[in-house]
Amino acid sequence: MKKILFVSSEAHPLIKTGGLADVSGSLPKALAELSQDIHLILPNYQHLNTSEEIRYVCSLRVDNRDINIMETRLPHTNVMVWLVDYAPFFNFPGNPYNDANGNAWANNAERFTLFCRVAVEVAMNRAHLNWKPDVVHCNDWQSGLVPALLSLEEHRPATVFTIHNMAYQGLFSSSQYYSLNISGRLWHPNGLEFHGMLSMIKGGLVYADRITTVSPTYALEIQTPDFGYGLEGLLRHRQDVLSGILNGIDVEQWNPQTDPAIHQHYDMNSLEQKSGNKTALQQKASLPVNPDIPVFGLISRLVEQKGIDLILDCLPEMMAMPIQFVLLGAGNPNFEHRLQNFAHLYPHKMSVTVGYDENLAHLIEAGSDIFLMPSRFEPCGLNQLYSQRYGTIPIVRQTGGLADSIEDALPESIANGTATGVSFHQAHAGTLMEAIKRTLILFSHKETWRHLQRNSMRKDFSWHNSALQYLKLYNDI
Ligand code: ADP
């Protein structure tokens, strides 16, 4: 049995802005089910979504600040969570990283440095918790300083750093570095310095014993200039300790047989029932109820990464076709505005909900026929996994986790029963449009479509498989 400290800045359902929260909410649970002794550590944000008790455990002084550690349980699991409680940094409403306009909070460097310092105290068993982990598993730049700071310690636990998205690096000015009071031994180009700036992600990439990312293809892509953001050389240098493990999904929460947020339950042997969800979705989206018209769904942060601009370029042509499109997302105000304009122009074909709505997300997965995910890059991606589980055929760009989880519907893969979606290569509106047309042809062949749906629904994306791979990694260090 391993003792694992899992360090993350978000975990579903306590607090979530994206895929990191899904992983941090699910992987610890799956590891606990494999009889591992795992604790999660998170900042104590103001609005944690839980009805579990939160109790005070101890206090410690870190960097001249008095910190409390609170303890709670990850809802619906046996995983204990330690919350780093420092009100001036974490006790305010809203997004953990950005203000309402999407600008980073001015004191993010201080906030997450303090979080990392406390995690190090816990990892070194200096926080009065009487527990010392064998492995500290850190995630993304917010916990990047943990492997760096631990590298300065004797008798430290092993460290793993997982990259969920290379696009977010935690870059801060050198003057901020000096004001953070971090050891000068870490400040050099082979350490935390990146072109004269402090790079928190480098703390993980340089100092962790093992680096993982969330799909095998993304592990290769980030070693190239197109995806490495200037860190591709470092990643190539560390390729012997770098690997990709595809994320799983929470198969209880995303289960069309039991999902409380959908209208009609179904499985791969009762796919005709899925149409009840299509009707409910069409009604909810104020679109004409029509069982035959193909419904496209999309749930996403509305940012360039997700290929939203490609979709905007395709929309004039799509809107001339006999289709419907239900979109849920929030992000770039320009994208939001342009998408809403289309919904305004084509109220019988397109519905746009700007915002974050988990129930609607479930209904879109269940009620759509086709799911659009033309990401420019995608470390793993979750919605294409949910889509397959719900028999909703994804159209994806062949990159990162999308490439690793979708088998393109070509004559051979259709014949041998492996096809689960449609994929395309170039990030151009033209190639996306071709993929859309190819999908509509498949949709018109009812029998082939049913095969695709069943192939998709048969796949096992449970966390159990991924957790076994992480456990092997912990044991190998
Ligand atoms: P990323 O982490 O890059 O945003 P992922 O596909 O890995 O992308 O994970 C996104 C997660 O957030 C999925 O669970 C998705 O359903 C959810 N999500 C994204 N936008 C919304 C939204 N507007 N409403 C509800 N859920 C959303």
PDB file of N, CA, C and O and ligand atoms in Angstrom, residues 16-23 164-165 168 247 254 299-303 305-306 328-330 353-362 365 371 373 377-384 386, ligand 1:
ATOM      1  N   LYS A  16     -14.658  23.371  -9.325  1.00  0.00           N
ATOM      2  CA  LYS A  16     -14.278  22.914 -10.666  1.00  0.00           C
ATOM      3  C   LYS A  16     -14.255  24.071 -11.658  1.00  0.00           C
ATOM      4  O   LYS A  16     -15.191  24.856 -11.706  1.00  0.00           O
ATOM      5  N   THR A  17     -13.170  24.158 -12.421  1.00  0.00           N
ATOM      6  CA  THR A  17     -13.206  25.045 -13.587  1.00  0.00           C
ATOM      7  C   THR A  17     -12.990  24.249 -14.870  1.00  0.00           C
ATOM      8  O   THR A  17     -13.263  24.746 -15.943  1.00  0.00           O
ATOM      9  N   GLY A  18     -12.452  23.023 -14.768  1.00  0.00           N
ATOM     10  CA  GLY A  18     -12.197  22.266 -15.997  1.00  0.00           C
ATOM     11  C   GLY A  18     -11.818  20.837 -15.702  1.00  0.00           C
ATOM     12  O   GLY A  18     -12.082  20.320 -14.609  1.00  0.00           O
ATOM     13  N   GLY A  19     -11.163  20.232 -16.680  1.00  0.00           N
ATOM     14  CA  GLY A  19     -10.858  18.805 -16.621  1.00  0.00           C
ATOM     15  C   GLY A  19      -9.992  18.412 -15.422  1.00  0.00           C
ATOM     16  O   GLY A  19     -10.105  17.284 -14.924  1.00  0.00           O
ATOM     17  N   LEU A  20      -9.117  19.318 -14.964  1.00  0.00           N
ATOM     18  CA  LEU A  20      -8.292  19.006 -13.790  1.00  0.00           C
ATOM     19  C   LEU A  20      -9.158  18.587 -12.609  1.00  0.00           C
ATOM     20  O   LEU A  20      -8.809  17.664 -11.865  1.00  0.00           O
ATOM     21  N   ALA A  21     -10.290  19.272 -12.446  1.00  0.00           N
ATOM     22  CA  ALA A  21     -11.173  18.940 -11.322  1.00  0.00           C
ATOM     23  C   ALA A  21     -11.751  17.538 -11.467  1.00  0.00           C
ATOM     24  O   ALA A  21     -11.882  16.808 -10.476  1.00  0.00           O
ATOM     25  N   ASP A  22     -12.068  17.158 -12.689  1.00  0.00           N
ATOM     26  CA  ASP A  22     -12.610  15.811 -12.894  1.00  0.00           C
ATOM     27  C   ASP A  22     -11.574  14.756 -12.504  1.00  0.00           C
ATOM     28  O   ASP A  22     -11.898  13.769 -11.854  1.00  0.00           O
ATOM     29  N   VAL A  23     -10.329  14.979 -12.925  1.00  0.00           N
ATOM     30  CA  VAL A  23      -9.275  14.020 -12.597  1.00  0.00           C
ATOM     31  C   VAL A  23      -9.060  13.980 -11.080  1.00  0.00           C
ATOM     32  O   VAL A  23      -9.014  12.904 -10.479  1.00  0.00           O
ATOM     33  N   HIS A 164      -1.810  18.728 -17.142  1.00  0.00           N
ATOM     34  CA  HIS A 164      -3.163  18.622 -17.697  1.00  0.00           C
ATOM     35  C   HIS A 164      -3.317  19.540 -18.899  1.00  0.00           C
ATOM     36  O   HIS A 164      -4.200  19.334 -19.722  1.00  0.00           O
ATOM     37  N   ASN A 165      -2.478  20.586 -18.945  1.00  0.00           N
ATOM     38  CA  ASN A 165      -2.536  21.492 -20.090  1.00  0.00           C
ATOM     39  C   ASN A 165      -1.273  22.339 -20.104  1.00  0.00           C
ATOM     40  O   ASN A 165      -1.060  23.147 -19.201  1.00  0.00           O
ATOM     41  N   TYR A 168      -1.063  26.479 -19.846  1.00  0.00           N
ATOM     42  CA  TYR A 168      -1.117  27.280 -18.625  1.00  0.00           C
ATOM     43  C   TYR A 168       0.129  26.967 -17.807  1.00  0.00           C
ATOM     44  O   TYR A 168       0.309  25.845 -17.349  1.00  0.00           O
ATOM     45  N   ASN A 247      -6.877   9.794 -19.211  1.00  0.00           N
ATOM     46  CA  ASN A 247      -7.830   9.946 -18.116  1.00  0.00           C
ATOM     47  C   ASN A 247      -8.976   8.954 -18.254  1.00  0.00           C
ATOM     48  O   ASN A 247      -9.370   8.594 -19.364  1.00  0.00           O
ATOM     49  N   TRP A 254     -21.535   9.622 -15.003  1.00  0.00           N
ATOM     50  CA  TRP A 254     -21.868   9.687 -16.427  1.00  0.00           C
ATOM     51  C   TRP A 254     -22.335   8.303 -16.880  1.00  0.00           C
ATOM     52  O   TRP A 254     -21.587   7.542 -17.472  1.00  0.00           O
ATOM     53  N   ILE A 299     -20.248  21.209 -25.732  1.00  0.00           N
ATOM     54  CA  ILE A 299     -20.127  21.726 -24.367  1.00  0.00           C
ATOM     55  C   ILE A 299     -18.657  22.062 -24.186  1.00  0.00           C
ATOM     56  O   ILE A 299     -17.808  21.174 -24.301  1.00  0.00           O
ATOM     57  N   SER A 300     -18.358  23.317 -23.917  1.00  0.00           N
ATOM     58  CA  SER A 300     -16.934  23.637 -23.913  1.00  0.00           C
ATOM     59  C   SER A 300     -16.656  24.993 -23.302  1.00  0.00           C
ATOM     60  O   SER A 300     -17.511  25.877 -23.309  1.00  0.00           O
ATOM     61  N   ARG A 301     -15.434  25.138 -22.791  1.00  0.00           N
ATOM     62  CA  ARG A 301     -14.937  26.487 -22.598  1.00  0.00           C
ATOM     63  C   ARG A 301     -14.830  27.101 -23.996  1.00  0.00           C
ATOM     64  O   ARG A 301     -14.377  26.423 -24.937  1.00  0.00           O
ATOM     65  N   LEU A 302     -15.275  28.331 -24.144  1.00  0.00           N
ATOM     66  CA  LEU A 302     -15.269  28.933 -25.477  1.00  0.00           C
ATOM     67  C   LEU A 302     -13.951  29.681 -25.668  1.00  0.00           C
ATOM     68  O   LEU A 302     -13.872  30.896 -25.490  1.00  0.00           O
ATOM     69  N   VAL A 303     -12.925  28.908 -25.983  1.00  0.00           N
ATOM     70  CA  VAL A 303     -11.587  29.479 -26.179  1.00  0.00           C
ATOM     71  C   VAL A 303     -11.010  28.895 -27.458  1.00  0.00           C
ATOM     72  O   VAL A 303     -11.506  27.880 -27.970  1.00  0.00           O
ATOM     73  N   GLN A 305      -8.410  27.238 -28.074  1.00  0.00           N
ATOM     74  CA  GLN A 305      -7.962  25.834 -27.962  1.00  0.00           C
ATOM     75  C   GLN A 305      -9.014  24.868 -28.487  1.00  0.00           C
ATOM     76  O   GLN A 305      -8.712  23.842 -29.088  1.00  0.00           O
ATOM     77  N   LYS A 306     -10.278  25.183 -28.222  1.00  0.00           N
ATOM     78  CA  LYS A 306     -11.351  24.236 -28.509  1.00  0.00           C
ATOM     79  C   LYS A 306     -11.841  24.316 -29.958  1.00  0.00           C
ATOM     80  O   LYS A 306     -12.829  23.676 -30.311  1.00  0.00           O
ATOM     81  N   LEU A 328     -23.457  24.757 -25.394  1.00  0.00           N
ATOM     82  CA  LEU A 328     -23.358  25.262 -24.017  1.00  0.00           C
ATOM     83  C   LEU A 328     -21.909  25.604 -23.749  1.00  0.00           C
ATOM     84  O   LEU A 328     -21.017  24.778 -23.949  1.00  0.00           O
ATOM     85  N   GLY A 329     -21.665  26.820 -23.308  1.00  0.00           N
ATOM     86  CA  GLY A 329     -20.276  27.160 -23.016  1.00  0.00           C
ATOM     87  C   GLY A 329     -20.137  28.589 -22.553  1.00  0.00           C
ATOM     88  O   GLY A 329     -21.085  29.379 -22.590  1.00  0.00           O
ATOM     89  N   ALA A 330     -18.940  28.893 -22.105  1.00  0.00           N
ATOM     90  CA  ALA A 330     -18.639  30.255 -21.681  1.00  0.00           C
ATOM     91  C   ALA A 330     -17.154  30.468 -21.857  1.00  0.00           C
ATOM     92  O   ALA A 330     -16.384  29.511 -21.877  1.00  0.00           O
ATOM     93  N   THR A 353     -26.433  28.481 -25.102  1.00  0.00           N
ATOM     94  CA  THR A 353     -26.552  28.836 -23.688  1.00  0.00           C
ATOM     95  C   THR A 353     -25.173  29.250 -23.204  1.00  0.00           C
ATOM     96  O   THR A 353     -24.243  28.440 -23.220  1.00  0.00           O
ATOM     97  N   VAL A 354     -25.052  30.506 -22.840  1.00  0.00           N
ATOM     98  CA  VAL A 354     -23.779  30.974 -22.294  1.00  0.00           C
ATOM     99  C   VAL A 354     -23.837  30.810 -20.786  1.00  0.00           C
ATOM    100  O   VAL A 354     -24.735  31.328 -20.130  1.00  0.00           O
ATOM    101  N   GLY A 355     -22.912  30.038 -20.251  1.00  0.00           N
ATOM    102  CA  GLY A 355     -22.899  29.811 -18.812  1.00  0.00           C
ATOM    103  C   GLY A 355     -22.370  28.428 -18.521  1.00  0.00           C
ATOM    104  O   GLY A 355     -21.884  27.733 -19.424  1.00  0.00           O
ATOM    105  N   TYR A 356     -22.449  28.063 -17.267  1.00  0.00           N
ATOM    106  CA  TYR A 356     -21.956  26.759 -16.839  1.00  0.00           C
ATOM    107  C   TYR A 356     -23.123  26.014 -16.227  1.00  0.00           C
ATOM    108  O   TYR A 356     -23.731  26.475 -15.269  1.00  0.00           O
ATOM    109  N   ASP A 357     -23.510  24.861 -16.793  1.00  0.00           N
ATOM    110  CA  ASP A 357     -24.731  24.200 -16.352  1.00  0.00           C
ATOM    111  C   ASP A 357     -24.541  22.681 -16.476  1.00  0.00           C
ATOM    112  O   ASP A 357     -24.628  22.121 -17.574  1.00  0.00           O
ATOM    113  N   GLU A 358     -24.273  22.041 -15.352  1.00  0.00           N
ATOM    114  CA  GLU A 358     -23.957  20.601 -15.408  1.00  0.00           C
ATOM    115  C   GLU A 358     -25.154  19.768 -15.858  1.00  0.00           C
ATOM    116  O   GLU A 358     -25.001  18.805 -16.602  1.00  0.00           O
ATOM    117  N   ASN A 359     -26.355  20.131 -15.403  1.00  0.00           N
ATOM    118  CA  ASN A 359     -27.526  19.347 -15.803  1.00  0.00           C
ATOM    119  C   ASN A 359     -27.752  19.422 -17.303  1.00  0.00           C
ATOM    120  O   ASN A 359     -28.020  18.404 -17.956  1.00  0.00           O
ATOM    121  N   LEU A 360     -27.617  20.631 -17.839  1.00  0.00           N
ATOM    122  CA  LEU A 360     -27.791  20.776 -19.280  1.00  0.00           C
ATOM    123  C   LEU A 360     -26.691  20.003 -20.021  1.00  0.00           C
ATOM    124  O   LEU A 360     -26.950  19.391 -21.063  1.00  0.00           O
ATOM    125  N   ALA A 361     -25.487  20.006 -19.458  1.00  0.00           N
ATOM    126  CA  ALA A 361     -24.387  19.261 -20.095  1.00  0.00           C
ATOM    127  C   ALA A 361     -24.768  17.773 -20.215  1.00  0.00           C
ATOM    128  O   ALA A 361     -24.567  17.156 -21.267  1.00  0.00           O
ATOM    129  N   HIS A 362     -25.347  17.230 -19.163  1.00  0.00           N
ATOM    130  CA  HIS A 362     -25.748  15.812 -19.216  1.00  0.00           C
ATOM    131  C   HIS A 362     -26.840  15.597 -20.271  1.00  0.00           C
ATOM    132  O   HIS A 362     -26.818  14.608 -21.005  1.00  0.00           O
ATOM    133  N   GLU A 365     -25.377  15.635 -23.736  1.00  0.00           N
ATOM    134  CA  GLU A 365     -24.701  14.368 -24.062  1.00  0.00           C
ATOM    135  C   GLU A 365     -25.724  13.288 -24.408  1.00  0.00           C
ATOM    136  O   GLU A 365     -25.512  12.494 -25.317  1.00  0.00           O
ATOM    137  N   PHE A 371     -21.521  14.882 -31.440  1.00  0.00           N
ATOM    138  CA  PHE A 371     -20.872  15.837 -30.540  1.00  0.00           C
ATOM    139  C   PHE A 371     -19.669  16.461 -31.253  1.00  0.00           C
ATOM    140  O   PHE A 371     -18.845  15.748 -31.833  1.00  0.00           O
ATOM    141  N   MET A 373     -16.137  18.424 -31.322  1.00  0.00           N
ATOM    142  CA  MET A 373     -14.971  18.715 -30.490  1.00  0.00           C
ATOM    143  C   MET A 373     -13.737  18.889 -31.385  1.00  0.00           C
ATOM    144  O   MET A 373     -12.831  18.053 -31.385  1.00  0.00           O
ATOM    145  N   PHE A 377      -5.742  21.724 -29.856  1.00  0.00           N
ATOM    146  CA  PHE A 377      -4.984  20.738 -29.089  1.00  0.00           C
ATOM    147  C   PHE A 377      -5.863  20.292 -27.942  1.00  0.00           C
ATOM    148  O   PHE A 377      -6.782  21.002 -27.533  1.00  0.00           O
ATOM    149  N   GLU A 378      -5.639  19.095 -27.465  1.00  0.00           N
ATOM    150  CA  GLU A 378      -6.494  18.547 -26.406  1.00  0.00           C
ATOM    151  C   GLU A 378      -5.698  17.530 -25.602  1.00  0.00           C
ATOM    152  O   GLU A 378      -5.511  16.398 -26.043  1.00  0.00           O
ATOM    153  N   PRO A 379      -5.190  17.941 -24.439  1.00  0.00           N
ATOM    154  CA  PRO A 379      -4.364  17.015 -23.657  1.00  0.00           C
ATOM    155  C   PRO A 379      -5.053  15.656 -23.472  1.00  0.00           C
ATOM    156  O   PRO A 379      -4.458  14.622 -23.741  1.00  0.00           O
ATOM    157  N   CYS A 380      -6.274  15.644 -23.024  1.00  0.00           N
ATOM    158  CA  CYS A 380      -7.044  14.389 -22.974  1.00  0.00           C
ATOM    159  C   CYS A 380      -8.433  14.649 -23.536  1.00  0.00           C
ATOM    160  O   CYS A 380      -8.831  14.100 -24.532  1.00  0.00           O
ATOM    161  N   GLY A 381      -9.163  15.559 -22.881  1.00  0.00           N
ATOM    162  CA  GLY A 381     -10.546  15.811 -23.277  1.00  0.00           C
ATOM    163  C   GLY A 381     -11.453  14.817 -22.588  1.00  0.00           C
ATOM    164  O   GLY A 381     -11.118  13.630 -22.473  1.00  0.00           O
ATOM    165  N   LEU A 382     -12.557  15.292 -22.107  1.00  0.00           N
ATOM    166  CA  LEU A 382     -13.488  14.404 -21.410  1.00  0.00           C
ATOM    167  C   LEU A 382     -14.785  14.238 -22.172  1.00  0.00           C
ATOM    168  O   LEU A 382     -15.374  13.160 -22.194  1.00  0.00           O
ATOM    169  N   ASN A 383     -15.217  15.309 -22.819  1.00  0.00           N
ATOM    170  CA  ASN A 383     -16.545  15.225 -23.426  1.00  0.00           C
ATOM    171  C   ASN A 383     -16.636  14.187 -24.532  1.00  0.00           C
ATOM    172  O   ASN A 383     -17.696  13.606 -24.739  1.00  0.00           O
ATOM    173  N   GLN A 384     -15.512  13.922 -25.219  1.00  0.00           N
ATOM    174  CA  GLN A 384     -15.577  12.866 -26.244  1.00  0.00           C
ATOM    175  C   GLN A 384     -15.714  11.496 -25.587  1.00  0.00           C
ATOM    176  O   GLN A 384     -16.257  10.566 -26.194  1.00  0.00           O
ATOM    177  N   TYR A 386     -17.393  11.080 -22.550  1.00  0.00           N
ATOM    178  CA  TYR A 386     -18.800  11.053 -22.130  1.00  0.00           C
ATOM    179  C   TYR A 386     -19.688  10.747 -23.339  1.00  0.00           C
ATOM    180  O   TYR A 386     -20.635   9.961 -23.252  1.00  0.00           O
TER     181      TYR A 386
HETATM  182  P1  ADP B   1     -10.924  21.464 -20.324  1.00  0.00           P
HETATM  183  O1  ADP B   1     -10.405  20.916 -19.042  1.00  0.00           O
HETATM  184  O2  ADP B   1      -9.857  21.880 -21.287  1.00  0.00           O
HETATM  185  O3  ADP B   1     -11.955  22.525 -20.156  1.00  0.00           O
HETATM  186  P2  ADP B   1     -12.104  18.818 -20.732  1.00  0.00           P
HETATM  187  O4  ADP B   1     -12.886  18.251 -21.866  1.00  0.00           O
HETATM  188  O5  ADP B   1     -10.937  18.032 -20.257  1.00  0.00           O
HETATM  189  O6  ADP B   1     -11.691  20.290 -21.123  1.00  0.00           O
HETATM  190  O7  ADP B   1     -13.064  19.002 -19.467  1.00  0.00           O
HETATM  191  C1  ADP B   1     -14.098  19.927 -19.485  1.00  0.00           C
HETATM  192  C2  ADP B   1     -15.082  19.550 -18.422  1.00  0.00           C
HETATM  193  O8  ADP B   1     -15.865  20.703 -18.072  1.00  0.00           O
HETATM  194  C3  ADP B   1     -16.066  18.518 -18.873  1.00  0.00           C
HETATM  195  O9  ADP B   1     -16.510  17.783 -17.755  1.00  0.00           O
HETATM  196  C4  ADP B   1     -17.202  19.383 -19.439  1.00  0.00           C
HETATM  197  O10 ADP B   1     -18.431  18.722 -19.479  1.00  0.00           O
HETATM  198  C5  ADP B   1     -17.213  20.504 -18.460  1.00  0.00           C
HETATM  199  N1  ADP B   1     -17.741  21.765 -19.001  1.00  0.00           N
HETATM  200  C6  ADP B   1     -17.084  22.645 -19.779  1.00  0.00           C
HETATM  201  N2  ADP B   1     -17.861  23.723 -20.039  1.00  0.00           N
HETATM  202  C7  ADP B   1     -19.030  23.513 -19.402  1.00  0.00           C
HETATM  203  C8  ADP B   1     -20.256  24.272 -19.279  1.00  0.00           C
HETATM  204  N3  ADP B   1     -20.393  25.458 -19.861  1.00  0.00           N
HETATM  205  N4  ADP B   1     -21.250  23.748 -18.535  1.00  0.00           N
HETATM  206  C9  ADP B   1     -21.099  22.537 -17.943  1.00  0.00           C
HETATM  207  N5  ADP B   1     -19.980  21.785 -18.029  1.00  0.00           N
HETATM  208  C10 ADP B   1     -18.963  22.258 -18.742  1.00  0.00           C
END
